[in-house]
Every structure is written in C-alpha cells, then in structure tokens.
C-alpha cells in the first residue's frame, strides 16, 4: 500500500508540474485574465479533472506559478552570494548573480501581470510583498554577514537599504528588457548598475550603450 501511495504521490506531483509548465507558456502568451482552464489543460496534455485535482481555480494556479518562479530567483541570488567567505568580493558576487539570475521575457510578462493584479487586490499584494521581501532578505543577509569586511557606500545607509536599492535596480533593468527583449544587454547593464551601486562606482565596468 505504501508503494502504491508513493506512485500516486509522484504521479500527482508530475501532473502538477506539467500543468504549471503548460500554464506558464499560455499565461506569457495571452496574459492573466485572458486564459481559460481548457487552454491550460490542452497545453499540459491533461483533462479538466486533472486540473481540478490540483487547483481549485486559475487564480490558485497563477499564484502557485508565481511563487515557484519567485522562490527560484531568491534561491539563485542567495546561492550566488554565499560563495565568498566572511568578506564579500562585490564585483565577483555581482558577476555571479547576474550570470545565474532568471532574466526571461516570458517570466517577466507573467510577473508583470501578477504585479498589475496585485495593485488592485490587497490580498494578492500581500503575497507579492512577501516574495519581494524574501528576495531583499537574501541580499541583506549576505551584506550583513560581510559587514566589517566589506564597506558599502554610506549613502545606502544600512544593509536593508542596500538590498532595497539592489532590487530597485533589478526592477528597472527588467522593465527595459520587457520592451527591447535584449537579454545580453540587460545582464550587462544590471552588472554595471549593481557594481556602481555597491562600490560607489569604484570598480571598473565594461562600456555599455543605454537604451
């Protein structure tokens, strides 16, 4: 019985993952509010029954999709920042973060839909604020542990202020990416912004033409 239950659990997890993957492409292509359950099921290769065995509504699926991707980004940033010892080599850390960071236009379309939805719904806004707080905490925690070894520009205030500035720079670059679809430029520009931000511009950066 335990073996059978294990197979059922694995199958359900696979079904859920395929539904999320299928929904991701549909939401990115059509936008939240313009997608039907049938379209998600068709993209994933499942019936409505499979959908309702995992999600009560499209809203619930959309939130699960956002949470999965947002948690991935927070983990990527935390892992990339964890490689230094007690100090923090800011240019090297910025290089690692910008190389692994999820800069995907489809994800940014879904994320923007979620942001617009959250702006009109206080409950959804709380979810979004929680995810953004986790991303800032991943940055602030690493900066805090490097204090005494790595000096941050005084204008940023404390590590929490620096983390807010880092996330704001990411927001700005990804907004531009939504319009020009130039991922290579977005990574280069984000790298320059973060290096200048966290080092008072003291570290050299490769030239880039702003859009």
XYZ file of C-alpha atoms in Angstrom:
211
model
C 0.000 0.000 0.000
C 2.848 2.390 0.791
C 4.397 1.679 -2.608
C 1.081 2.390 -4.347
C 0.634 5.607 -2.355
C 4.162 6.651 -3.331
C 3.399 6.139 -7.019
C 0.194 8.151 -6.701
C 2.049 10.969 -4.940
C 4.762 11.033 -7.607
C 2.199 10.952 -10.413
C 0.255 13.804 -8.842
C 3.441 15.845 -8.435
C 4.296 15.229 -12.098
C 0.791 16.244 -13.153
C 1.004 19.434 -11.104
C 4.417 20.266 -12.571
C 3.183 19.734 -16.141
C 0.129 21.878 -15.501
C 2.355 24.666 -14.177
C 4.715 24.372 -17.157
C 1.839 24.396 -19.618
C 0.178 27.326 -17.878
C 3.409 29.312 -17.886
C 3.532 29.397 -21.679
C -0.175 30.191 -22.008
C -0.102 32.987 -19.407
C 3.008 34.507 -21.004
C 1.442 34.421 -24.489
C -2.070 35.638 -23.645
C -1.908 37.336 -20.253
C -3.644 36.661 -16.966
C -7.397 37.104 -17.278
C -7.404 36.003 -20.925
C -6.664 32.322 -20.313
C -9.160 29.511 -19.832
C -8.785 26.271 -17.899
C -9.270 24.401 -21.184
C -6.260 26.172 -22.714
C -4.089 25.272 -19.732
C -5.222 21.641 -19.892
C -4.568 21.471 -23.624
C -1.070 22.924 -23.230
C -0.261 20.428 -20.455
C -1.952 17.450 -22.139
C -4.462 16.804 -19.343
C -8.199 16.860 -18.740
C -10.177 19.305 -16.603
C -10.353 16.557 -13.989
C -6.565 16.585 -13.663
C -6.659 20.354 -13.304
C -9.257 20.317 -10.529
C -7.432 17.579 -8.663
C -4.536 20.029 -8.242
C -6.020 23.530 -8.355
C -9.403 24.953 -7.412
C -9.181 27.941 -9.761
C -6.958 29.571 -12.366
C -6.089 32.198 -9.743
C -4.705 29.478 -7.483
C -2.614 28.056 -10.329
C -1.357 31.533 -11.256
C -0.280 32.203 -7.676
C 1.468 28.806 -7.466
C 3.288 29.559 -10.713
C 4.424 32.947 -9.458
C 5.569 31.525 -6.134
C 7.587 28.777 -7.825
C 9.474 31.222 -10.033
C 9.905 33.905 -7.352
C 11.326 31.351 -4.909
C 13.724 30.163 -7.623
C 15.063 33.685 -8.110
C 15.534 34.216 -4.358
C 17.414 30.891 -4.144
C 19.600 31.781 -7.137
C 20.584 35.085 -5.571
C 21.248 33.537 -2.146
C 23.380 30.739 -3.629
C 25.404 33.122 -5.779
C 26.102 35.391 -2.795
C 27.039 32.529 -0.471
C 30.285 31.595 -2.201
C 32.560 34.203 -0.602
C 33.955 33.832 2.890
C 33.341 36.380 5.654
C 34.192 39.176 3.269
C 32.382 39.926 0.040
C 34.072 40.468 -3.296
C 31.351 42.739 -4.645
C 32.310 42.730 -8.368
C 32.729 38.936 -8.332
C 29.460 38.447 -6.459
C 27.663 40.743 -8.901
C 29.104 38.719 -11.781
C 27.765 35.501 -10.267
C 24.331 36.930 -9.509
C 23.829 38.453 -12.951
C 25.003 35.260 -14.683
C 22.535 32.962 -12.880
C 19.633 35.365 -12.425
C 16.486 34.411 -14.284
C 16.155 37.060 -16.994
C 13.451 35.511 -19.125
C 10.969 37.646 -21.055
C 8.120 35.148 -20.633
C 8.661 35.131 -16.859
C 8.738 38.919 -16.796
C 5.418 39.043 -18.662
C 3.852 36.722 -16.081
C 5.446 38.686 -13.235
C 4.122 41.974 -14.616
C 0.617 40.529 -14.886
C 0.898 39.485 -11.256
C 2.068 42.969 -10.277
C -0.868 44.640 -12.030
C -3.288 42.159 -10.461
C -1.747 42.789 -7.027
C -2.075 46.552 -7.425
C -5.863 46.105 -7.498
C -6.198 43.401 -4.842
C -4.812 43.895 -1.303
C -4.689 40.134 -0.612
C -2.637 39.474 -3.734
C -0.464 42.485 -2.904
C 0.429 40.878 0.430
C 1.593 37.743 -1.392
C 3.731 39.780 -3.782
C 5.200 41.891 -0.988
C 6.138 38.721 0.873
C 8.037 37.342 -2.096
C 9.834 40.617 -2.697
C 10.761 40.761 0.977
C 12.365 37.311 0.715
C 14.466 38.442 -2.224
C 15.629 41.547 -0.326
C 16.344 39.444 2.764
C 18.580 37.124 0.731
C 20.644 40.143 -0.333
C 20.572 41.933 3.028
C 21.591 38.802 4.948
C 24.732 38.389 2.851
C 25.640 42.059 3.096
C 25.068 41.973 6.856
C 27.387 38.968 7.284
C 30.080 40.782 5.307
C 29.962 43.911 7.471
C 33.348 44.780 8.929
C 34.995 43.147 5.910
C 33.212 44.909 3.065
C 32.365 48.594 3.184
C 29.183 49.713 1.466
C 28.620 53.265 0.208
C 27.410 55.361 3.144
C 24.595 56.868 1.061
C 22.802 53.487 1.077
C 22.513 53.527 4.855
C 22.341 50.025 6.323
C 22.276 46.636 4.598
C 18.489 46.744 4.333
C 18.768 49.996 2.403
C 21.364 48.449 0.109
C 19.102 45.455 -0.508
C 16.212 47.764 -1.441
C 18.483 49.556 -3.912
C 19.627 46.255 -5.462
C 16.048 45.086 -6.034
C 15.096 48.501 -7.452
C 17.959 48.245 -9.963
C 16.759 44.767 -10.947
C 13.209 46.092 -11.416
C 14.424 48.891 -13.676
C 16.542 46.669 -15.880
C 13.831 44.048 -16.260
C 11.289 46.714 -17.259
C 13.590 47.712 -20.107
C 14.038 44.037 -21.004
C 10.283 43.663 -21.425
C 10.408 46.265 -24.194
C 13.633 45.566 -26.065
C 13.934 41.770 -25.424
C 17.740 42.187 -25.268
C 18.792 39.738 -22.529
C 22.527 40.174 -23.131
C 22.287 43.935 -22.725
C 20.078 43.532 -19.639
C 22.683 41.350 -17.913
C 25.490 43.752 -18.818
C 23.554 46.816 -17.681
C 22.440 45.164 -14.428
C 26.036 44.181 -13.703
C 27.211 47.764 -14.181
C 24.401 49.231 -12.085
C 24.926 46.868 -9.169
C 28.708 47.271 -9.203
C 28.417 51.063 -9.220
C 25.691 50.978 -6.586
C 27.546 48.753 -4.119
C 31.052 50.156 -4.607
C 30.416 53.882 -5.162
C 31.337 53.167 -8.754
C 34.887 52.319 -7.744
C 35.130 49.099 -9.730
C 35.683 49.360 -13.491
C 32.887 48.188 -15.739
C 32.738 47.404 -19.436
C 31.195 50.180 -21.528
C 27.536 49.817 -22.442
C 25.143 51.838 -24.544
C 21.994 52.610 -22.567
C 18.729 52.195 -24.452
